[in-house]
Structure formats: structure tokens, C-alpha cells
PDB file of C-alpha atoms and ligand atoms in Angstrom:
ATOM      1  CA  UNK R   1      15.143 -46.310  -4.926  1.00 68.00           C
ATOM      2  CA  UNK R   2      12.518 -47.346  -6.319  1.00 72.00           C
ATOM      3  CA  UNK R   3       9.822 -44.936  -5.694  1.00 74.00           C
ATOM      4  CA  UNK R   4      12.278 -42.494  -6.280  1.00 71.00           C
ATOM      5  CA  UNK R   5      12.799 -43.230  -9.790  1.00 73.00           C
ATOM      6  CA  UNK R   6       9.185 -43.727 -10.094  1.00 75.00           C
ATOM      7  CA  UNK R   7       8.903 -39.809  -8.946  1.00 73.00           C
ATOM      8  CA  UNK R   8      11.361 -38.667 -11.143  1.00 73.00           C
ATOM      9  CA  UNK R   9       9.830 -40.355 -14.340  1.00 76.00           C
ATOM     10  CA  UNK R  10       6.296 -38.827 -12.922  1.00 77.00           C
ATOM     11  CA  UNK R  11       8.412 -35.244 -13.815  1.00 76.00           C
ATOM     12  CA  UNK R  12       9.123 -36.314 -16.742  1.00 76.00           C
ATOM     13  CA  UNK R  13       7.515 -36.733 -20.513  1.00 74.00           C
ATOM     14  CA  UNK R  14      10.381 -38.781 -22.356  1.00 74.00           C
ATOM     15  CA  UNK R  15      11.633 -35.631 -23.579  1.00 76.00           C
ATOM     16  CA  UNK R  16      12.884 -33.150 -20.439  1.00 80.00           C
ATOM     17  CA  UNK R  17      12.017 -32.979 -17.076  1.00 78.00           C
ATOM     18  CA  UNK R  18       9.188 -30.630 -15.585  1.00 82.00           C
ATOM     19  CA  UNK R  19      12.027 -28.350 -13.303  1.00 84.00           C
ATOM     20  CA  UNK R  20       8.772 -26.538 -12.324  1.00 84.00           C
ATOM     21  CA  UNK R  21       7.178 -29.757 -10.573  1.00 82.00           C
ATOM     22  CA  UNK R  22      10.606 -31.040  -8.960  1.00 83.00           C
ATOM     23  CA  UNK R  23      11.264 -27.626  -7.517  1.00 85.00           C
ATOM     24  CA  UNK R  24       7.813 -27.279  -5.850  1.00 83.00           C
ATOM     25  CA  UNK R  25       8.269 -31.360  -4.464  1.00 83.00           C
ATOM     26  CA  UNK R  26      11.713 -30.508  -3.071  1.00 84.00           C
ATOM     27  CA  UNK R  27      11.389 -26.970  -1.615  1.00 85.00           C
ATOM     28  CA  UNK R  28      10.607 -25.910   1.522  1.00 84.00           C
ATOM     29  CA  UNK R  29       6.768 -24.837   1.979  1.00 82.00           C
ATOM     30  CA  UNK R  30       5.968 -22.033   4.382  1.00 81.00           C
ATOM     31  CA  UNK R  31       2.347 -21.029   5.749  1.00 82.00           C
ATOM     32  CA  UNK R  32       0.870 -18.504   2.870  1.00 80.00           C
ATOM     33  CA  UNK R  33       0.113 -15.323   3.991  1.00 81.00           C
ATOM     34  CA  UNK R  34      -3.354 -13.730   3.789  1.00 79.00           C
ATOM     35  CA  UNK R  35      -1.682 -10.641   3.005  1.00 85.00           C
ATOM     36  CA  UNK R  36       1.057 -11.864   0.479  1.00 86.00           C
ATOM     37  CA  UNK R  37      -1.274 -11.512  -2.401  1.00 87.00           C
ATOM     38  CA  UNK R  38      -2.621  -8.245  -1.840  1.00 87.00           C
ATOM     39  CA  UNK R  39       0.955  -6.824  -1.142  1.00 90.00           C
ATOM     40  CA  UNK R  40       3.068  -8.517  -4.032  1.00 91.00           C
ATOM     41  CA  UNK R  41      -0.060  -7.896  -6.678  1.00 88.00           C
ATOM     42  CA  UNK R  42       1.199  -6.335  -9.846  1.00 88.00           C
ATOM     43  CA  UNK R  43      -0.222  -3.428  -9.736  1.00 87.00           C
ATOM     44  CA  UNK R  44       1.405  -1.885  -6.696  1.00 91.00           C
ATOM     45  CA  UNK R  45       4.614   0.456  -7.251  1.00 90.00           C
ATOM     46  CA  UNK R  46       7.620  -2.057  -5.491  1.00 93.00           C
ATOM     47  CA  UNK R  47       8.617   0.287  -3.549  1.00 94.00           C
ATOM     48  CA  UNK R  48       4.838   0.648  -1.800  1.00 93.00           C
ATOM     49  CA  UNK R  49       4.894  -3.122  -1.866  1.00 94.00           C
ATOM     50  CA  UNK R  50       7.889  -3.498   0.009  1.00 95.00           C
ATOM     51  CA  UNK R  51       6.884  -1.300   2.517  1.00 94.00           C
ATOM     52  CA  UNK R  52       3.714  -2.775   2.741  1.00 93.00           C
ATOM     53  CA  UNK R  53       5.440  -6.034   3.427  1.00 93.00           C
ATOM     54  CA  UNK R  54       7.910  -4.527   5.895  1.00 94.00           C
ATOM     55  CA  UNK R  55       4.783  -3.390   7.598  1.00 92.00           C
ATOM     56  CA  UNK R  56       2.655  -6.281   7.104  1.00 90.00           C
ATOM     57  CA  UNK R  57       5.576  -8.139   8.923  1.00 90.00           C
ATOM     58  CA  UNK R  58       5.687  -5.925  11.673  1.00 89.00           C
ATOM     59  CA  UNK R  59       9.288  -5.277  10.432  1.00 92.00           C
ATOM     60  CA  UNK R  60       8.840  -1.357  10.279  1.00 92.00           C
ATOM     61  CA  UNK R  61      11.467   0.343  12.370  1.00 93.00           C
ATOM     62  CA  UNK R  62       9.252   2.421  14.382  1.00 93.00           C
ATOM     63  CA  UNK R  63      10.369   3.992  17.817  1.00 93.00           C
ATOM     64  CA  UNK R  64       8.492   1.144  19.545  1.00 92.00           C
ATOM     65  CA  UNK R  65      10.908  -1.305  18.127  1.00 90.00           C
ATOM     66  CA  UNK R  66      14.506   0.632  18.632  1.00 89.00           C
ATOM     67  CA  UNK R  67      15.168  -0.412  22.067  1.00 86.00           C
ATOM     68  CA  UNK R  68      18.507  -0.430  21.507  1.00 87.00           C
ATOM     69  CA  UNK R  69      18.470   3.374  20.764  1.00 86.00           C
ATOM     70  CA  UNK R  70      17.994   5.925  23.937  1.00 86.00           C
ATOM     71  CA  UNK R  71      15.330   8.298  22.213  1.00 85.00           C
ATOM     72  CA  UNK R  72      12.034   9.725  22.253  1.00 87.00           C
ATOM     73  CA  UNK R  73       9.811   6.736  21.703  1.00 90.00           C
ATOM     74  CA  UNK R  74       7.004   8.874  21.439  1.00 93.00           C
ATOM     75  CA  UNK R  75       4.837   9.189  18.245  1.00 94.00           C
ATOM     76  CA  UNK R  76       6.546  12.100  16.567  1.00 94.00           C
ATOM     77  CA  UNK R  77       2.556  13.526  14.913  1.00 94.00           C
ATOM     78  CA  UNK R  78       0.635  13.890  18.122  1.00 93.00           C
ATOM     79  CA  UNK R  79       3.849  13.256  20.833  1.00 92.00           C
ATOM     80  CA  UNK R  80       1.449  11.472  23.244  1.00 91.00           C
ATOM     81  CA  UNK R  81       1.706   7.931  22.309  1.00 92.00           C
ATOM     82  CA  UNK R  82       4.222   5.381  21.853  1.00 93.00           C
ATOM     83  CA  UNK R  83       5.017   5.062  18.494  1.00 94.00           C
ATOM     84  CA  UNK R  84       4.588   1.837  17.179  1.00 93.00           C
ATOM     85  CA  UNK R  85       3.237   0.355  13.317  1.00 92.00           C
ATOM     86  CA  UNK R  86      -0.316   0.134  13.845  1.00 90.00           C
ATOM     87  CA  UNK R  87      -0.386   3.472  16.142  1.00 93.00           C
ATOM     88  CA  UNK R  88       1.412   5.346  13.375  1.00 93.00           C
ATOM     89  CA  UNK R  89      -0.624   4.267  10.766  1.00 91.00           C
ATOM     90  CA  UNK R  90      -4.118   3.960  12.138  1.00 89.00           C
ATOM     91  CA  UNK R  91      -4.511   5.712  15.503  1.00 92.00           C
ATOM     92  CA  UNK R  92      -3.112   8.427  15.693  1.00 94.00           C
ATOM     93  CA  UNK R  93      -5.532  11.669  15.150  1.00 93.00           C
ATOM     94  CA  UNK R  94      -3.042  13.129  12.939  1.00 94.00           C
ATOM     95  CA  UNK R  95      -3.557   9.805  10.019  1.00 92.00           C
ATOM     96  CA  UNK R  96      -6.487   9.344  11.513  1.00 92.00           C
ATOM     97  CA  UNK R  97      -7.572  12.549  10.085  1.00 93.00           C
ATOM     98  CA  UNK R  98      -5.708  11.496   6.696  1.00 93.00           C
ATOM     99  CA  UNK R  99      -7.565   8.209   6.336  1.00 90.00           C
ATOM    100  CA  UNK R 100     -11.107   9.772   7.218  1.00 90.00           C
ATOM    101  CA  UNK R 101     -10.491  11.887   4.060  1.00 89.00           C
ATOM    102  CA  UNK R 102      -8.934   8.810   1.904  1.00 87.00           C
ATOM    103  CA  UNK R 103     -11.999   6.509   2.874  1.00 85.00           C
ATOM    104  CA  UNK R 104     -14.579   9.600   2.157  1.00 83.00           C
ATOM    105  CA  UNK R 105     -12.703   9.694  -1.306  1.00 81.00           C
ATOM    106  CA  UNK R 106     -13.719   6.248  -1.923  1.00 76.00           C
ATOM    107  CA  UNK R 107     -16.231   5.671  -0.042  1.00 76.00           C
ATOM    108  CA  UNK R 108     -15.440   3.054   2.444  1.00 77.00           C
ATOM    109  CA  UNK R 109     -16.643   3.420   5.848  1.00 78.00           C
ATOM    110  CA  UNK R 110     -15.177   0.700   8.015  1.00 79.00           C
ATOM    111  CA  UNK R 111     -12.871   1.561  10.506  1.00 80.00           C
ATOM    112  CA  UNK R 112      -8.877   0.354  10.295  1.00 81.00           C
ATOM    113  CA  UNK R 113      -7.148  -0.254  12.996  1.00 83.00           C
ATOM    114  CA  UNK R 114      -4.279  -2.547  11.756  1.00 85.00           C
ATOM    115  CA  UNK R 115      -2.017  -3.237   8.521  1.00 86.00           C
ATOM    116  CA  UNK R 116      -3.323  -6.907   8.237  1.00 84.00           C
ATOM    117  CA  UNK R 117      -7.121  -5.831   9.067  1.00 84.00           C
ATOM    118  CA  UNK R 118      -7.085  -2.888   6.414  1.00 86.00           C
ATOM    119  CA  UNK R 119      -5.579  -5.701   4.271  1.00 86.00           C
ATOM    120  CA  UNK R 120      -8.309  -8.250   4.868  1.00 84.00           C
ATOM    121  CA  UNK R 121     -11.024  -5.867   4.655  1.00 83.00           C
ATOM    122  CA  UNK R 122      -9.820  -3.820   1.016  1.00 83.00           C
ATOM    123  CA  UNK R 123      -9.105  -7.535  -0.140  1.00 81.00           C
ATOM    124  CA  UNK R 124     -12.595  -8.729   0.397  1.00 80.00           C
ATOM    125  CA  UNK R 125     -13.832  -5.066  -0.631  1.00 76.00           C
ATOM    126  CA  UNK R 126     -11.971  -5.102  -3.470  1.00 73.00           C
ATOM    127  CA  UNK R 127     -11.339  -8.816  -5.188  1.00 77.00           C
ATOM    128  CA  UNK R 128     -11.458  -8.882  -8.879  1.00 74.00           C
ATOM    129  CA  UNK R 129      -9.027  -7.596 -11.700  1.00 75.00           C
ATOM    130  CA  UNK R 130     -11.057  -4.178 -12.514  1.00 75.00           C
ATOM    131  CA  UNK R 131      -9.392  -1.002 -12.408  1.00 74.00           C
ATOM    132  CA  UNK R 132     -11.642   0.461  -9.574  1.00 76.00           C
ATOM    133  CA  UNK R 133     -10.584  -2.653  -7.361  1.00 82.00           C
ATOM    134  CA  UNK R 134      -7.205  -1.644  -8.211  1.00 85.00           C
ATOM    135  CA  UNK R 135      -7.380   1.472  -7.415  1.00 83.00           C
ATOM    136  CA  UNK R 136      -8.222   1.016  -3.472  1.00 86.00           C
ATOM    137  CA  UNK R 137      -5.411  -1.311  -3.343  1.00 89.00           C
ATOM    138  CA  UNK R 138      -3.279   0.815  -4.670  1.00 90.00           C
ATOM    139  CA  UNK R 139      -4.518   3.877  -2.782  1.00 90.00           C
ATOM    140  CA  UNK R 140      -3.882   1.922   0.738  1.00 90.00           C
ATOM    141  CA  UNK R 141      -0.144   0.888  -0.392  1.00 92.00           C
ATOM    142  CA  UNK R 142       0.611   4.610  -1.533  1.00 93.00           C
ATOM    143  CA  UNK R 143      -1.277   5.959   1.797  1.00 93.00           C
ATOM    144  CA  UNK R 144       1.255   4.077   4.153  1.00 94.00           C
ATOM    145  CA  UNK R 145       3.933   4.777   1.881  1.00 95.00           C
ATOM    146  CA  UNK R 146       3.514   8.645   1.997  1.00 94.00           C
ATOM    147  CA  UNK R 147       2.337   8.880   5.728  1.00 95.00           C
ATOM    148  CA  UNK R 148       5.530   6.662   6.606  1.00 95.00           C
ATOM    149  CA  UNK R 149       7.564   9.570   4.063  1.00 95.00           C
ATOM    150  CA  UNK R 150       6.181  11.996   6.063  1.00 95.00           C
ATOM    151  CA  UNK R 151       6.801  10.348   9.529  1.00 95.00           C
ATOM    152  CA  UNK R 152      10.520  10.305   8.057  1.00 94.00           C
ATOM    153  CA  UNK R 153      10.477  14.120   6.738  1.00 94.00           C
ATOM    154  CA  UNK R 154       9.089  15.219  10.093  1.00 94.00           C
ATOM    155  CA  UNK R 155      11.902  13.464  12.476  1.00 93.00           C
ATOM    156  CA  UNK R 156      15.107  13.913  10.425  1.00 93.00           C
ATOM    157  CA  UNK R 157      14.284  17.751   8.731  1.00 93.00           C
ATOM    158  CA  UNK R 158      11.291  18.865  11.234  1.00 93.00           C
ATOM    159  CA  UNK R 159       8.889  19.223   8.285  1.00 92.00           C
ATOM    160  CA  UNK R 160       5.424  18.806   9.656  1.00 93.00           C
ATOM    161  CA  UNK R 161       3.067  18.406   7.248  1.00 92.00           C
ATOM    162  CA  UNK R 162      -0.682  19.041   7.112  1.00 93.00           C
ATOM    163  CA  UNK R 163      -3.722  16.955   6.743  1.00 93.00           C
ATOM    164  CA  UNK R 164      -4.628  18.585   3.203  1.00 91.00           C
ATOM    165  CA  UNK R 165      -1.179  18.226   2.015  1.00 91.00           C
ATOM    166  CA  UNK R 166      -0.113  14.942   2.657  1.00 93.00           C
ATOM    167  CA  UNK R 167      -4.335  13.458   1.221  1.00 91.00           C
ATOM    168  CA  UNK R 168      -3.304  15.303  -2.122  1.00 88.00           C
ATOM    169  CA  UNK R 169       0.010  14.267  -1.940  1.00 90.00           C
ATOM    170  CA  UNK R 170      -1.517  10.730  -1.942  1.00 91.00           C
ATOM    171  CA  UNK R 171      -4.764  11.505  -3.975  1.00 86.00           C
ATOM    172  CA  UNK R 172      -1.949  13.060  -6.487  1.00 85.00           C
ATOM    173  CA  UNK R 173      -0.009   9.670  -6.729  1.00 87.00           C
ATOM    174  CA  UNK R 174      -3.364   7.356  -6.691  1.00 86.00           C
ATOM    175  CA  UNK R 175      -3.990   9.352 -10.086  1.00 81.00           C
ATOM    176  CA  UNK R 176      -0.614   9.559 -11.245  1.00 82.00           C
ATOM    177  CA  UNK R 177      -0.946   5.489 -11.086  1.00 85.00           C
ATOM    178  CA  UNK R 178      -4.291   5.307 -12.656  1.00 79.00           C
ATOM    179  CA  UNK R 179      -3.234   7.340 -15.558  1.00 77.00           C
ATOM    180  CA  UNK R 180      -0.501   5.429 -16.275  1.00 81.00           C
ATOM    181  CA  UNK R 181      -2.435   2.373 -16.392  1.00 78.00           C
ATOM    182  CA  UNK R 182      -5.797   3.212 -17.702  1.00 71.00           C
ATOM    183  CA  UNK R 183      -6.057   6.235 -19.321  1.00 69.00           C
ATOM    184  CA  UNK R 184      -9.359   5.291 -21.398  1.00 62.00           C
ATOM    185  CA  UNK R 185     -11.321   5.311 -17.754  1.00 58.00           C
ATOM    186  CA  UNK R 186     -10.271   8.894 -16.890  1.00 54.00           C
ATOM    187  CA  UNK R 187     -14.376  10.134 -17.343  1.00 43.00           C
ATOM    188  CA  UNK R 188     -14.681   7.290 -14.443  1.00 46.00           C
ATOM    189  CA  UNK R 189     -12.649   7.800 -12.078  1.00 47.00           C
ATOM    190  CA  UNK R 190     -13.360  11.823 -11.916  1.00 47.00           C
ATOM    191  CA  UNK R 191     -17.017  10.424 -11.298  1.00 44.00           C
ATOM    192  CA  UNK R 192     -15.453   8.183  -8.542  1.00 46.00           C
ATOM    193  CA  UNK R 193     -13.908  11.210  -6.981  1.00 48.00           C
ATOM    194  CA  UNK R 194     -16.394  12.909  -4.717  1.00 47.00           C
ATOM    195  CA  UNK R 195     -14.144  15.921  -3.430  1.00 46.00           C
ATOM    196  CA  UNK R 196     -13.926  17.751  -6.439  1.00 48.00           C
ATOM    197  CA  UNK R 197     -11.368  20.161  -4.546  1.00 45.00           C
ATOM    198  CA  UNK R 198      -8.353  18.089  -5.673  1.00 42.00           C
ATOM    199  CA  UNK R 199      -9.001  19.230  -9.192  1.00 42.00           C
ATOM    200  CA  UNK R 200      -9.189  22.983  -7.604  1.00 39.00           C
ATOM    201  CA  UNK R 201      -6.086  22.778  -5.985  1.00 37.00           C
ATOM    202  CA  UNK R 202      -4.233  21.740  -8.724  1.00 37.00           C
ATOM    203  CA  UNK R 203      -6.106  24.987 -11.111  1.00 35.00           C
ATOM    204  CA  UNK R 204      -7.392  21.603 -12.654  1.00 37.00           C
ATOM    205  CA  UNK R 205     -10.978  21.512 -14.340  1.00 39.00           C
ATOM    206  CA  UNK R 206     -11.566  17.429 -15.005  1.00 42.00           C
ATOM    207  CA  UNK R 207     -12.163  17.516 -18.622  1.00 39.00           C
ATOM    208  CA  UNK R 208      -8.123  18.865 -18.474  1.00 37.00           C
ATOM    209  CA  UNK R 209      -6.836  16.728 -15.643  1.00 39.00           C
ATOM    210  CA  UNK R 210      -5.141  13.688 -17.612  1.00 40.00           C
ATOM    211  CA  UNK R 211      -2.991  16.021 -19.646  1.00 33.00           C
ATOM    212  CA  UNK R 212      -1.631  18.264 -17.137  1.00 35.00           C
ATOM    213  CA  UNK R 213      -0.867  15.384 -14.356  1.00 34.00           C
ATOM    214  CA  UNK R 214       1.121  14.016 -16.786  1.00 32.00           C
ATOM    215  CA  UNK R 215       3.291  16.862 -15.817  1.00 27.00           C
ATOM    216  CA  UNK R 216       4.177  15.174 -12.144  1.00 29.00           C
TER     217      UNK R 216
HETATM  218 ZN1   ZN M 301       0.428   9.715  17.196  1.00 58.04          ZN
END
């Protein structure tokens, strides 16, 4: 009884008590993730976040996981493999091809072969608070979000999409993003972007772009 009332008066100053330093004492303390950061960081839409996390959990409901169902467990892009998370995402030509272009936009070279191991490696790539560390984290979150849109579009309607559509679907989102939170770097991040040919397909000439993407 003692101690305990010697705890309590540790929370507080005479005055209230610190709720903050009684609730972290009494709850219950999981092991952190290493990708909790990187997925819950402000910057990320929520909904790419919570996908991320579904993902990150292995909680997607890929075919791999629906045992329970009697369907095609095959990987509906290339119909060899099973399709499972880190198959979907990472090896399968069709993303594969997706990503290649992504990583070429930024210019990352090292190869991804998981959720948590793209995590790690953007994380280390990209620690800091600037917008162009921002901007790969982001651009990972809204890459799995679109190719997992597409994975959807493609089973339930039979809409398959193409390489080039679905990188400037996602280029288009990265830069609706960046716009919306730093407009002042535009001159930048057109400099950042090697393939000038997203500005082309859109009938976009970069001094122009910030205006009319404003538009989406
Ligand atoms: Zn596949």
C-alpha cells in the first residue's frame, strides 16, 4: 500500500494527476513494430495506411489466404502463381514491371521482395522530415494501394489494366499528394521526375503542371 501511494504521488504535482504517466504504467505494452512508424506517419492518406497495415500484418485477403472459399487461387495478373501478399505485390512480372518504372522514377535500385523489406529499406532510404523523404513513402503506400485497386477491378469487373496506366495512375496521385502539401517545391520535384512523359500524357508542359492537376 505503501509503494502504491508512493507511485501515485510520483504522478502527481499537488495540483492533478499526470493521466498521461498512469496510463502508460498501467497499460498493456506490446512489441513495437519496425513498420508501425513508417505506416501510421502523418503524411500517408489513411486509407493507404490502413492498407499498408493490413498488408504489413499479413492480414490482406489474398487468394492464398481464402481457404475457406473453393476458387481460383491463382494470381489473377499473370494466372501462374499462387496468389499470395508478397507475390501480388512484388513478384509477379505484371507489378514487377510497375515497380521497375516507380523505382526508375525515383531512383532507387534495390530490389523488393516483401511489404516489411520495402518498408525497412525506404525507411532507412528515406528518414528525415523533408518533403523528398516524404514523397517515397508516400509513393510506396499509394503503389500498393492502387496495384491492390487494380487486383480488385480486374477480379470483380474483368478490367485489366496496363503497365503505363496503372504507374500514372500512381505517379498521378504521388503528385496530387505533393501538391497538396508543398506547393512552393513544385520546380523540385519536376527536376526529381526523370520520365518527363507523365507531363506528356497529361498535354502537361511542367511550368503548367500545378494548376491543371489541381483539376483531379
Ligand atoms: Zn502474378
Amino acid at each position: 500500500m505503501e509503494a502504491a501511494g508512493r507511485l501515485i504521488g510520483n504522478w502527481s504535482n499537488g495540483v492533478a494527476i499526470d493521466l498521461h504517466a498512469a496510463y502508460e504504467f498501467l497499460r498493456v505494452k506490446g512489441q513495437v513494430k519496425v513498420w508501425a512508424k513508417f505506416v501510421w506517419n502523418p503524411c500517408l492518406i489513411p486509407k493507404h495506411s490502413f492498407l499498408l497495415w493490413l498488408c504489413a500484418r499479413g492480414r490482406l485477403l489474398t487468394r492464398d489466404r481464402l481457404l475457406f472459399l473453393d476458387i481460383d487461387r491463382a494470381c489473377p495478373f499473370c494466372c501462374v502463381v499462387e496468389e499470395s501478399s508478397d507475390h501480388l505485390f512484388f513478384l509477379c512480372s505484371f507489378n514487377r514491371a510497375v515497380w521497375l518504372q516507380i523505382k526508375v522514377w525515383f531512383g532507387m535500385s534495390r530490389v523488393m521482395s516483401s511489404i516489411s523489406s520495402a518498408i525497412k529499406w525506404i525507411s532507412k532510404d528515406a528518414k528525415g522530415s523533408s518533403w523528398i523523404c516524404k514523397v517515397k513513402r508516400i509513393a510506396l503506400a499509394c503503389s500498393v494501394y492502387q496495384i491492390w485497386g487494380a487486383r480488385n477491378c480486374l477480379i470483380f469487373y474483368g478490367i485489366r489494366p496496363t503497365v503505363e496506366g496503372l504507374v500514372c495512375r500512381i505517379k498521378t496521385f504521388v503528385y496530387k499528394v505533393m501538391f497538396t502539401m508543398y506547393p512552393q517545391v513544385l520546380i523540385h520535384f519536376e527536376a526529381l521526375a526523370s520520365d518527363r512523359s507523365l507531363f506528356v500524357g497529361f498535354g502537361l508542359v511542367p511550368g503548367y503542371a500545378r494548376c491543371t492537376l489541381y483539376i483531379f
